[in-house]
Tab-separated table of N, CA and C and ligand atoms in Angstrom:
chain	number	residue	atom	x	y	z
A	1	MET	N	7.710	12.260	15.546
A	1	MET	CA	7.167	10.855	15.194
A	1	MET	C	7.790	10.228	13.861
A	2	SER	N	8.163	9.049	14.001
A	2	SER	CA	8.986	8.568	12.829
A	2	SER	C	7.977	8.343	11.652
A	3	TYR	N	8.636	7.857	10.489
A	3	TYR	CA	7.920	7.591	9.267
A	3	TYR	C	7.157	6.253	9.547
A	4	ALA	N	7.843	5.397	10.048
A	4	ALA	CA	6.925	4.253	10.672
A	4	ALA	C	5.832	4.277	11.419
A	5	PHE	N	6.179	5.157	12.486
A	5	PHE	CA	4.971	5.447	13.388
A	5	PHE	C	3.769	5.990	12.608
A	6	TYR	N	4.024	7.110	11.715
A	6	TYR	CA	2.630	7.510	10.908
A	6	TYR	C	2.207	6.527	9.999
A	7	LYS	N	3.027	5.555	9.415
A	7	LYS	CA	2.582	4.693	8.323
A	7	LYS	C	1.723	3.670	9.252
A	8	VAL	N	2.082	3.314	10.493
A	8	VAL	CA	1.293	2.254	11.217
A	8	VAL	C	-0.066	3.104	11.576
A	9	LEU	N	-0.032	4.184	11.836
A	9	LEU	CA	-1.370	4.937	12.415
A	9	LEU	C	-2.223	5.079	11.073
A	10	HIS	N	-1.488	5.289	9.764
A	10	HIS	CA	-2.130	5.518	8.659
A	10	HIS	C	-3.060	4.410	8.088
A	11	LEU	N	-2.232	3.165	8.072
A	11	LEU	CA	-2.662	1.952	7.628
A	11	LEU	C	-3.879	1.408	8.657
A	12	SER	N	-3.547	1.588	9.958
A	12	SER	CA	-4.718	1.126	10.885
A	12	SER	C	-5.807	1.870	10.857
A	13	SER	N	-5.776	3.144	10.594
A	13	SER	CA	-7.101	3.810	10.370
A	13	SER	C	-7.752	3.471	9.147
A	14	VAL	N	-6.905	3.265	8.094
A	14	VAL	CA	-7.685	2.912	6.819
A	14	VAL	C	-8.388	1.528	7.219
A	15	ILE	N	-7.865	0.528	7.896
A	15	ILE	CA	-8.660	-0.671	8.211
A	15	ILE	C	-9.952	-0.276	9.131
A	16	ILE	N	-9.788	0.642	10.220
A	16	ILE	CA	-10.983	0.807	11.073
A	16	ILE	C	-11.929	1.577	10.143
A	17	LEU	N	-11.523	2.485	9.356
A	17	LEU	CA	-12.367	3.424	8.600
A	17	LEU	C	-13.422	2.417	7.603
A	18	PHE	N	-12.678	1.494	6.978
A	18	PHE	CA	-13.611	0.713	5.874
A	18	PHE	C	-14.395	-0.163	6.799
A	19	ALA	N	-13.849	-0.829	7.891
A	19	ALA	CA	-14.650	-1.816	8.681
A	19	ALA	C	-16.064	-1.019	9.302
A	20	SER	N	-15.774	0.263	9.791
A	20	SER	CA	-16.657	0.969	10.336
A	20	SER	C	-17.902	1.330	9.289
A	21	LEU	N	-17.259	1.720	8.013
A	21	LEU	CA	-18.306	2.103	6.997
A	21	LEU	C	-19.072	0.615	6.658
A	22	ALA	N	-18.338	-0.447	6.399
A	22	ALA	CA	-19.225	-1.696	5.998
A	22	ALA	C	-20.072	-2.092	7.233
A	23	GLY	N	-19.620	-1.754	8.542
A	23	GLY	CA	-20.475	-2.140	9.545
A	23	GLY	C	-21.650	-1.208	9.605
A	24	MET	N	-21.625	-0.068	9.295
A	24	MET	CA	-22.624	0.831	9.363
A	24	MET	C	-23.755	0.451	8.095
A	25	LEU	N	-23.293	0.115	7.006
A	25	LEU	CA	-23.931	-0.306	5.800
A	25	LEU	C	-24.917	-1.666	6.085
A	26	PHE	N	-24.095	-2.704	6.805
A	26	PHE	CA	-24.966	-3.868	6.963
A	26	PHE	C	-25.761	-3.750	8.148
A	27	ALA	N	-25.557	-2.869	9.209
A	27	ALA	CA	-26.357	-2.742	10.522
A	27	ALA	C	-27.455	-1.997	9.966
A	28	ARG	N	-27.294	-0.849	8.997
A	28	ARG	CA	-28.433	-0.066	8.522
A	28	ARG	C	-29.442	-0.857	7.866
A	29	HIS	N	-28.914	-1.689	7.011
A	29	HIS	CA	-29.565	-2.675	5.951
A	29	HIS	C	-30.435	-3.559	6.995
A	30	ALA	N	-29.909	-4.296	7.759
A	30	ALA	CA	-30.333	-5.268	8.648
A	30	ALA	C	-31.646	-4.544	9.623
A	31	HIS	N	-31.365	-3.318	9.880
A	31	HIS	CA	-32.373	-2.691	10.657
A	31	HIS	C	-33.654	-2.306	9.981
A	32	ALA	N	-33.534	-2.192	8.733
A	32	ALA	CA	-34.507	-2.197	7.758
A	32	ALA	C	-35.499	-0.862	7.977
A	33	GLU	N	-36.636	-1.114	8.109
A	33	GLU	CA	-37.802	-0.017	8.271
A	33	GLU	C	-38.003	0.370	9.815
A	34	ARG	N	-37.236	-0.581	10.790
A	34	ARG	CA	-37.792	-0.438	12.124
A	34	ARG	C	-37.304	0.914	12.732
A	35	GLU	N	-37.896	1.321	13.808
A	35	GLU	CA	-37.764	2.564	14.470
A	35	GLU	C	-36.321	2.777	15.198
A	36	GLY	N	-35.898	3.988	15.445
A	36	GLY	CA	-34.683	4.059	16.033
A	36	GLY	C	-33.264	3.791	15.284
A	37	LYS	N	-32.296	3.862	15.884
A	37	LYS	CA	-30.873	3.603	15.360
A	37	LYS	C	-30.622	2.228	15.260
A	38	PRO	N	-29.652	1.678	14.335
A	38	PRO	CA	-29.687	0.381	14.264
A	38	PRO	C	-28.384	0.025	15.301
A	39	PRO	N	-28.409	-1.411	15.733
A	39	PRO	CA	-27.604	-1.780	16.866
A	39	PRO	C	-25.987	-1.263	16.457
A	40	LEU	N	-25.393	-0.698	17.350
A	40	LEU	CA	-23.885	-0.344	17.373
A	40	LEU	C	-23.679	0.702	16.443
A	41	TRP	N	-24.752	1.647	16.173
A	41	TRP	CA	-24.656	2.643	15.332
A	41	TRP	C	-23.862	3.840	15.855
A	42	VAL	N	-23.974	4.221	16.978
A	42	VAL	CA	-23.174	5.215	17.662
A	42	VAL	C	-21.781	4.805	17.798
A	43	PRO	N	-21.229	3.758	18.114
A	43	PRO	CA	-19.834	3.404	18.160
A	43	PRO	C	-19.306	3.282	16.759
A	44	LEU	N	-20.032	2.990	15.775
A	44	LEU	CA	-19.649	2.775	14.505
A	44	LEU	C	-19.384	4.231	13.880
A	45	VAL	N	-20.189	5.043	13.887
A	45	VAL	CA	-20.233	6.591	13.691
A	45	VAL	C	-18.932	7.193	14.337
A	46	ALA	N	-18.722	6.889	15.469
A	46	ALA	CA	-17.580	7.469	16.222
A	46	ALA	C	-16.378	7.065	15.672
A	47	LEU	N	-16.132	5.626	15.483
A	47	LEU	CA	-14.961	4.983	15.054
A	47	LEU	C	-14.662	5.801	13.508
A	48	HIS	N	-15.854	5.648	12.596
A	48	HIS	CA	-15.639	6.376	11.473
A	48	HIS	C	-15.103	7.870	11.433
A	49	GLY	N	-15.531	8.614	12.351
A	49	GLY	CA	-15.021	9.987	12.409
A	49	GLY	C	-13.814	9.765	13.005
A	50	VAL	N	-13.369	9.128	14.053
A	50	VAL	CA	-11.887	9.287	14.560
A	50	VAL	C	-10.945	8.708	13.377
A	51	SER	N	-11.317	7.786	12.698
A	51	SER	CA	-10.414	7.027	11.935
A	51	SER	C	-10.342	8.020	10.669
A	52	LEU	N	-11.206	8.758	10.332
A	52	LEU	CA	-11.207	9.721	9.253
A	52	LEU	C	-10.127	10.919	9.525
A	53	LEU	N	-10.281	11.198	10.770
A	53	LEU	CA	-9.285	12.330	11.262
A	53	LEU	C	-7.858	11.750	11.439
A	54	VAL	N	-7.792	10.644	11.976
A	54	VAL	CA	-6.302	10.047	12.222
A	54	VAL	C	-5.924	9.764	11.008
A	55	LEU	N	-6.466	9.179	9.945
A	55	LEU	CA	-5.897	9.058	8.458
A	55	LEU	C	-5.565	10.295	7.919
A	56	PHE	N	-6.284	11.303	7.996
A	56	PHE	CA	-5.753	12.756	7.447
A	56	PHE	C	-4.583	13.338	8.277
A	57	VAL	N	-4.484	13.145	9.559
A	57	VAL	CA	-3.311	13.727	10.322
A	57	VAL	C	-2.064	12.869	9.974
A	58	SER	N	-2.215	11.764	10.149
A	58	SER	CA	-1.236	10.858	9.646
A	58	SER	C	-0.607	10.802	8.349
A	59	GLY	N	-1.796	11.073	7.241
A	59	GLY	CA	-1.352	11.397	5.975
A	59	GLY	C	-0.410	12.614	5.862
A	60	PHE	N	-0.557	13.533	6.458
A	60	PHE	CA	0.270	14.768	6.458
A	60	PHE	C	1.544	14.471	7.400
A	61	GLY	N	1.592	13.602	8.160
A	61	GLY	CA	2.682	13.296	8.775
A	61	GLY	C	3.647	12.538	8.017
A	62	LEU	N	2.977	11.744	7.160
A	62	LEU	CA	3.692	10.826	6.121
A	62	LEU	C	4.430	11.889	5.055
A	63	ILE	N	3.570	12.784	4.803
A	63	ILE	CA	4.165	13.839	3.614
A	63	ILE	C	5.210	14.477	4.179
A	64	ALA	N	5.213	14.941	5.562
A	64	ALA	CA	6.412	15.747	6.025
A	64	ALA	C	7.592	14.730	6.091
A	65	ARG	N	7.344	13.459	6.499
A	65	ARG	CA	8.483	12.659	6.702
A	65	ARG	C	9.108	12.293	5.196
A	66	LEU	N	8.390	12.366	4.129
A	66	LEU	CA	8.787	11.969	2.977
A	66	LEU	C	9.413	13.274	2.227
A	67	GLY	N	9.734	14.555	3.056
A	67	GLY	CA	10.121	15.686	2.620
A	67	GLY	C	9.597	16.298	1.196
A	68	ILE	N	8.289	15.906	1.022
A	68	ILE	CA	7.490	16.624	0.050
A	68	ILE	C	7.386	17.916	0.159
A	69	GLY	N	7.323	18.680	-0.870
A	69	GLY	CA	7.436	20.303	-0.710
A	69	GLY	C	6.466	20.800	0.234
A	70	HIS	N	6.655	21.837	0.900
A	70	HIS	CA	5.890	22.533	2.040
A	70	HIS	C	4.612	23.158	1.254
A	71	GLY	N	3.576	22.846	1.800
A	71	GLY	CA	2.399	23.769	1.160
A	71	GLY	C	1.829	23.007	-0.359
A	72	ALA	N	0.532	23.240	-0.385
A	72	ALA	CA	-0.208	22.726	-1.448
A	72	ALA	C	0.358	22.747	-2.794
A	73	GLY	N	1.369	24.062	-2.977
A	73	GLY	CA	2.012	24.134	-4.211
A	73	GLY	C	3.077	23.010	-4.446
A	74	GLY	N	3.478	22.284	-3.309
A	74	GLY	CA	4.372	21.372	-3.663
A	74	GLY	C	3.963	19.974	-3.569
A	75	TRP	N	2.540	19.748	-3.593
A	75	TRP	CA	1.971	18.556	-3.592
A	75	TRP	C	1.934	17.838	-4.998
A	76	PRO	N	2.402	16.354	-4.929
A	76	PRO	CA	2.128	15.808	-6.305
A	76	PRO	C	0.894	15.437	-6.517
A	77	THR	N	0.300	15.282	-7.729
A	77	THR	CA	-1.007	14.801	-7.990
A	77	THR	C	-1.555	13.819	-7.290
A	78	TRP	N	-0.714	12.665	-6.894
A	78	TRP	CA	-1.293	11.681	-6.141
A	78	TRP	C	-1.711	11.944	-4.809
A	79	ILE	N	-1.071	13.017	-4.048
A	79	ILE	CA	-1.693	13.496	-2.924
A	79	ILE	C	-2.964	14.247	-3.067
A	80	TRP	N	-3.144	15.005	-4.077
A	80	TRP	CA	-4.285	15.573	-4.202
A	80	TRP	C	-5.507	14.504	-4.586
A	81	MET	N	-4.870	13.500	-5.344
A	81	MET	CA	-5.992	12.356	-5.727
A	81	MET	C	-6.513	11.613	-4.401
A	82	LYS	N	-5.452	11.609	-3.333
A	82	LYS	CA	-5.767	11.008	-2.112
A	82	LYS	C	-6.694	11.996	-1.222
A	83	ILE	N	-6.616	13.188	-1.223
A	83	ILE	CA	-7.455	13.928	-0.398
A	83	ILE	C	-8.804	13.897	-0.999
A	84	GLY	N	-8.948	14.039	-2.288
A	84	GLY	CA	-10.342	13.717	-3.048
A	84	GLY	C	-10.906	12.620	-2.558
A	85	LEU	N	-10.238	11.591	-2.706
A	85	LEU	CA	-10.836	10.052	-2.394
A	85	LEU	C	-11.142	10.118	-0.904
A	86	TRP	N	-10.489	10.706	-0.166
A	86	TRP	CA	-10.647	10.636	1.443
A	86	TRP	C	-11.985	11.471	1.505
A	87	LEU	N	-12.239	12.510	0.868
A	87	LEU	CA	-13.478	13.406	1.032
A	87	LEU	C	-14.681	12.489	0.530
A	88	VAL	N	-14.460	11.688	-0.589
A	88	VAL	CA	-15.422	10.934	-0.939
A	88	VAL	C	-15.879	9.954	-0.036
A	89	ILE	N	-14.826	9.286	0.411
A	89	ILE	CA	-14.928	7.919	1.385
A	89	ILE	C	-15.570	8.635	2.624
A	90	GLY	N	-15.169	9.788	3.054
A	90	GLY	CA	-15.825	10.307	4.326
A	90	GLY	C	-17.389	10.719	4.102
A	91	ALA	N	-17.628	10.961	2.909
A	91	ALA	CA	-19.150	11.327	2.738
A	91	ALA	C	-19.960	10.177	2.266
A	92	PHE	N	-19.432	8.927	2.070
A	92	PHE	CA	-20.001	7.683	1.919
A	92	PHE	C	-21.054	7.381	2.971
A	93	MET	N	-20.633	8.062	4.084
A	93	MET	CA	-21.806	7.631	5.291
A	93	MET	C	-23.272	8.158	4.884
A	94	VAL	N	-23.270	9.456	4.088
A	94	VAL	CA	-24.583	10.032	3.632
A	94	VAL	C	-25.335	8.963	2.633
A	95	LEU	N	-24.434	8.277	1.868
A	95	LEU	CA	-25.058	7.262	0.943
A	95	LEU	C	-25.448	6.056	1.837
A	96	VAL	N	-24.942	5.812	2.806
A	96	VAL	CA	-25.478	4.543	3.573
A	96	VAL	C	-26.909	4.966	4.383
A	97	LYS	N	-26.767	6.113	4.832
A	97	LYS	CA	-28.012	6.590	5.439
A	97	LYS	C	-29.175	6.833	4.269
A	98	ARG	N	-28.854	7.011	3.009
A	98	ARG	CA	-30.075	7.478	2.008
A	98	ARG	C	-30.058	6.057	1.317
A	99	LEU	N	-29.191	5.430	0.872
A	99	LEU	CA	-29.420	4.344	-0.052
A	99	LEU	C	-29.106	2.990	0.490
A	100	TRP	N	-29.517	2.846	1.751
A	100	TRP	CA	-29.037	1.369	2.564
A	100	TRP	C	-29.828	0.202	1.714
A	101	LYS	N	-31.017	0.538	1.122
A	101	LYS	CA	-31.615	-0.661	0.471
A	101	LYS	C	-30.868	-1.263	-0.605
A	102	GLN	N	-29.813	-0.475	-1.150
A	102	GLN	CA	-29.119	-0.861	-2.419
A	102	GLN	C	-27.778	-1.605	-1.750
A	103	LEU	N	-27.834	-2.596	-1.074
A	103	LEU	CA	-26.814	-3.042	-0.061
A	103	LEU	C	-25.650	-3.585	-1.079
A	104	LEU	N	-25.738	-4.566	-2.033
A	104	LEU	CA	-24.656	-4.831	-2.935
A	104	LEU	C	-24.001	-3.898	-3.755
A	105	PRO	N	-24.797	-3.084	-4.275
A	105	PRO	CA	-24.096	-1.914	-5.129
A	105	PRO	C	-23.313	-1.013	-4.246
A	106	LEU	N	-23.901	-0.543	-2.997
A	106	LEU	CA	-23.195	0.290	-2.170
A	106	LEU	C	-21.768	-0.539	-1.524
A	107	PHE	N	-22.074	-1.730	-1.215
A	107	PHE	CA	-20.825	-2.394	-0.591
A	107	PHE	C	-19.681	-2.339	-1.688
A	108	LEU	N	-20.065	-2.966	-3.068
A	108	LEU	CA	-19.003	-3.050	-4.081
A	108	LEU	C	-18.553	-1.308	-4.354
A	109	THR	N	-19.319	-0.534	-4.181
A	109	THR	CA	-18.733	0.782	-4.477
A	109	THR	C	-17.466	1.183	-3.290
A	110	LEU	N	-18.102	0.881	-2.123
A	110	LEU	CA	-16.922	0.940	-1.047
A	110	LEU	C	-15.698	0.388	-1.106
A	111	LEU	N	-15.816	-1.068	-1.732
A	111	LEU	CA	-14.444	-1.801	-1.969
A	111	LEU	C	-13.823	-1.016	-3.143
A	112	ALA	N	-14.529	-0.637	-4.258
A	112	ALA	CA	-13.886	0.038	-5.334
A	112	ALA	C	-13.107	1.296	-4.824
A	113	LEU	N	-13.662	2.021	-4.117
A	113	LEU	CA	-13.139	3.380	-3.455
A	113	LEU	C	-11.704	3.007	-2.894
A	114	GLY	N	-11.751	1.919	-2.031
A	114	GLY	CA	-10.762	1.362	-1.382
A	114	GLY	C	-9.528	1.048	-2.259
A	115	ILE	N	-9.909	0.125	-3.057
A	115	ILE	CA	-8.897	-0.478	-4.021
A	115	ILE	C	-8.340	0.805	-4.980
A	116	VAL	N	-9.106	1.891	-5.416
A	116	VAL	CA	-8.591	2.733	-6.217
A	116	VAL	C	-7.581	3.844	-5.209
A	117	THR	N	-8.106	3.926	-4.056
A	117	THR	CA	-7.067	4.764	-3.112
A	117	THR	C	-5.788	4.016	-2.716
A	118	VAL	N	-5.769	2.635	-2.725
A	118	VAL	CA	-4.510	1.885	-2.297
A	118	VAL	C	-3.783	1.958	-3.546
A	119	TRP	N	-4.404	1.667	-4.897
A	119	TRP	CA	-3.567	1.952	-6.050
A	119	TRP	C	-2.903	3.265	-6.192
A	120	THR	N	-3.838	4.204	-5.870
A	120	THR	CA	-3.194	5.788	-5.908
A	120	THR	C	-2.076	5.717	-5.043
A	121	ALA	N	-2.189	5.313	-3.491
A	121	ALA	CA	-1.037	5.255	-2.614
A	121	ALA	C	0.172	4.576	-3.120
A	122	VAL	N	-0.027	3.162	-3.752
A	122	VAL	CA	1.135	2.467	-4.077
A	122	VAL	C	1.619	2.872	-5.298
A	123	THR	N	1.011	3.445	-6.396
A	123	THR	CA	1.693	3.633	-7.845
A	123	THR	C	1.999	5.066	-7.889
A	124	LYS	N	1.119	5.924	-7.075
A	124	LYS	CA	1.775	7.444	-7.122
A	124	LYS	C	1.504	8.029	-8.521
A	125	PRO	N	0.309	7.936	-9.219
A	125	PRO	CA	0.155	8.499	-10.403
A	125	PRO	C	0.673	9.949	-10.470
A	126	GLY	N	1.288	10.696	-11.825
A	126	GLY	CA	1.642	11.948	-11.959
A	126	GLY	C	2.975	12.279	-11.836
A	127	PRO	N	3.416	13.483	-12.115
A	127	PRO	CA	4.874	13.734	-11.944
A	127	PRO	C	5.320	13.715	-10.548
A	128	ALA	N	6.616	13.565	-10.576
A	128	ALA	CA	7.347	13.391	-9.150
A	128	ALA	C	7.149	14.744	-8.554
A	129	PRO	N	6.979	14.516	-7.034
A	129	PRO	CA	6.848	15.928	-6.219
A	129	PRO	C	8.208	16.774	-6.054
A	130	ALA	N	7.772	18.032	-5.766
A	130	ALA	CA	9.033	18.980	-5.636
A	130	ALA	C	9.387	18.436	-4.176
A	131	ARG	N	10.720	18.245	-3.811
A	131	ARG	CA	11.091	17.921	-2.597
A	131	ARG	C	11.669	19.303	-1.728
A	132	ALA	N	11.354	19.108	-0.616
A	132	ALA	CA	11.539	20.413	0.251
A	132	ALA	C	12.945	20.466	0.400
A	133	ALA	N	13.602	21.629	0.592
A	133	ALA	CA	15.136	21.690	0.459
A	133	ALA	C	15.550	20.915	1.824
A	134	PRO	N	16.483	20.029	1.291
A	134	PRO	CA	17.085	18.814	2.488
A	134	PRO	C	17.692	19.659	3.546
A	135	ALA	N	17.650	19.217	4.852
A	135	ALA	CA	18.440	19.966	5.886
A	135	ALA	C	19.767	19.835	5.422
A	136	ALA	N	20.755	20.747	6.155
A	136	ALA	CA	22.157	20.949	5.461
A	136	ALA	C	22.838	19.521	5.568
A	137	GLU	N	23.367	19.306	4.343
A	137	GLU	CA	24.084	18.066	4.285
A	137	GLU	C	25.040	17.778	5.005
A	138	ALA	N	25.101	16.627	5.740
A	138	ALA	CA	26.320	16.142	6.585
A	138	ALA	C	27.303	15.918	5.351
A	139	PRO	N	28.646	16.123	5.922
A	139	PRO	CA	29.787	15.915	4.628
A	139	PRO	C	29.667	14.483	4.485
A	140	ALA	N	29.882	14.055	3.141
A	140	ALA	CA	29.822	12.742	2.658
A	140	ALA	C	30.991	12.131	3.347
A	141	ALA	N	30.537	10.651	4.026
A	141	ALA	CA	31.549	9.790	4.565
A	141	ALA	C	32.829	9.634	3.562
A	142	VAL	N	34.052	9.614	3.856
A	142	VAL	CA	35.058	9.322	3.405
A	142	VAL	C	35.391	8.032	3.368
A	143	ASP	N	35.492	7.321	2.038
A	143	ASP	CA	35.876	5.673	1.963
A	143	ASP	C	37.347	5.570	2.202
A	144	VAL	N	37.695	4.857	3.476
A	144	VAL	CA	39.151	4.757	3.857
A	144	VAL	C	39.535	3.488	3.667
A	145	PRO	N	40.487	3.216	2.608
A	145	PRO	CA	40.991	1.775	2.419
A	145	PRO	C	41.508	1.280	3.830
A	146	ALA	N	41.240	-0.068	4.107
A	146	ALA	CA	41.609	-0.568	5.262
A	146	ALA	C	43.037	-0.225	5.752
A	147	GLU	N	44.148	-0.577	4.675
A	147	GLU	CA	45.270	-0.285	5.075
A	147	GLU	C	45.766	1.301	5.402
A	148	ASP	N	44.892	2.013	5.080
A	148	ASP	CA	45.137	3.442	5.603
A	148	ASP	C	44.488	3.875	6.835
A	149	ALA	N	43.696	3.065	7.417
A	149	ALA	CA	42.829	3.311	8.508
A	149	ALA	C	43.908	3.850	9.703
A	150	GLY	N	43.879	5.035	10.147
A	150	GLY	CA	44.479	5.365	11.356
A	150	GLY	C	45.707	6.380	10.957
A	151	SER	N	46.076	6.428	9.598
A	151	SER	CA	47.142	7.163	8.824
A	151	SER	C	46.503	8.638	8.812
A	152	ASP	N	47.181	9.567	8.403
A	152	ASP	CA	46.766	10.946	8.068
A	152	ASP	C	45.967	10.842	6.773
A	153	ALA	N	46.188	10.000	5.920
A	153	ALA	CA	45.404	9.974	4.532
A	153	ALA	C	44.018	9.751	4.905
A	154	ALA	N	43.848	9.055	6.186
A	154	ALA	CA	42.269	8.818	6.449
A	154	ALA	C	41.737	10.072	6.826
A	155	VAL	N	42.245	10.906	7.442
A	155	VAL	CA	41.747	12.064	7.830
A	155	VAL	C	41.428	13.115	6.558
A	156	GLU	N	42.452	13.195	5.845
A	156	GLU	CA	42.397	14.084	4.631
A	156	GLU	C	41.918	13.373	3.481
A	157	GLY	N	41.855	12.021	3.313
A	157	GLY	CA	41.181	11.459	2.180
A	157	GLY	C	42.146	11.635	0.815
A	158	THR	N	43.355	11.955	1.066
A	158	THR	CA	44.260	12.022	0.056
A	158	THR	C	45.062	10.983	0.021
A	159	GLU	N	45.663	10.469	-1.263
A	159	GLU	CA	46.606	9.312	-1.357
A	159	GLU	C	47.706	9.558	-0.488
A	160	PRO	N	48.106	8.533	0.348
A	160	PRO	CA	49.253	8.511	1.116
A	160	PRO	C	50.471	8.782	0.476
B	1	HEM	C1	-6.104	13.247	3.446
B	1	HEM	C2	-5.873	12.148	2.789
B	1	HEM	C3	-4.708	11.139	2.646
B	1	HEM	C4	-3.313	11.555	2.488
B	1	HEM	C5	-2.787	13.046	2.808
B	1	HEM	C6	-2.493	10.471	2.521
B	1	HEM	C7	-1.090	10.558	2.159
B	1	HEM	C8	-0.319	9.265	2.259
B	1	HEM	C9	1.222	9.413	2.196
B	1	HEM	C10	1.974	10.676	2.246
B	1	HEM	C11	1.541	8.244	2.223
B	1	HEM	C12	3.109	7.676	2.176
B	1	HEM	C13	3.590	7.231	0.686
B	1	HEM	C14	4.910	6.596	0.871
B	1	HEM	O1	5.402	5.892	1.791
B	1	HEM	O2	5.334	6.490	-0.309
B	1	HEM	C15	0.448	7.346	2.290
B	1	HEM	C16	0.426	5.920	2.166
B	1	HEM	C17	-0.539	5.127	2.141
B	1	HEM	N1	-1.675	5.452	2.060
B	1	HEM	FE1	-2.441	7.438	2.384
B	1	HEM	N2	-3.103	9.330	2.452
B	1	HEM	C18	-4.612	9.707	2.504
B	1	HEM	C19	-5.561	8.880	2.800
B	1	HEM	C20	-5.568	7.759	2.600
B	1	HEM	C21	-6.859	6.827	2.249
B	1	HEM	C22	-8.186	7.335	2.344
B	1	HEM	C23	-6.343	5.542	1.960
B	1	HEM	C24	-7.242	4.304	1.966
B	1	HEM	C25	-7.077	3.237	1.433
B	1	HEM	C26	-4.904	5.531	2.162
B	1	HEM	C27	-3.929	4.328	1.840
B	1	HEM	C28	-2.540	4.330	1.916
B	1	HEM	C29	-1.891	3.360	1.929
B	1	HEM	C30	-2.338	1.914	1.537
B	1	HEM	C31	-0.493	3.660	1.861
B	1	HEM	C32	0.775	2.780	1.802
B	1	HEM	C33	1.260	3.101	0.371
B	1	HEM	C34	2.592	2.468	0.192
B	1	HEM	O3	3.490	1.893	1.108
B	1	HEM	O4	3.289	2.349	-1.073
B	1	HEM	N3	-4.503	6.794	2.396
B	1	HEM	N4	-0.683	8.291	2.341
């Protein structure tokens, strides 16, 4: 799978995750003290779970495509920060269930979590990552002056 494929998957799952969490918060708040589950609760929880998983898997797909060192030892600070933020965002559902009366503070907290994670993803704070050993380097292309194209010099790259 290409880098672009993982990135589309990654950013699409970010949108679905935050939309499902906001949806759960507003649905729970609107349902107030009434019995049973709020409307759309089950599909929202399912979307939340699937998008969290796809976000995680696509994040590691991106790590691989960026050639960032194999294994936790090679991960830069910003990836650890993102995994930590992913865990906090994943646990946000517990806050929705317990603190749904605090609608505005919870909604602003959700937005702040998103903004901090996007900032982390774009600015990548911390030291640069260890790069995995790149695959065997292909021989560098030899710059062949137009007038030498087709002559022996072109093959050997030496002056005619
Ligand atoms: C397990 C958790 C996660 C991992 C391992 C992860 C990993 C990555 C990686 C490796 C990239 C590519 C960076 C690049 O191309 O330079 C990326 C991009 C991105 N991630 Fe995540 N991510 C995770 C969770 C999240 C979450 C929760 C958000 C939510 C806001 C998020 C938002 C983004 C954004 C916006 C980008 C694009 C950054 C850019 O193009 O510069 N990620 N992520």
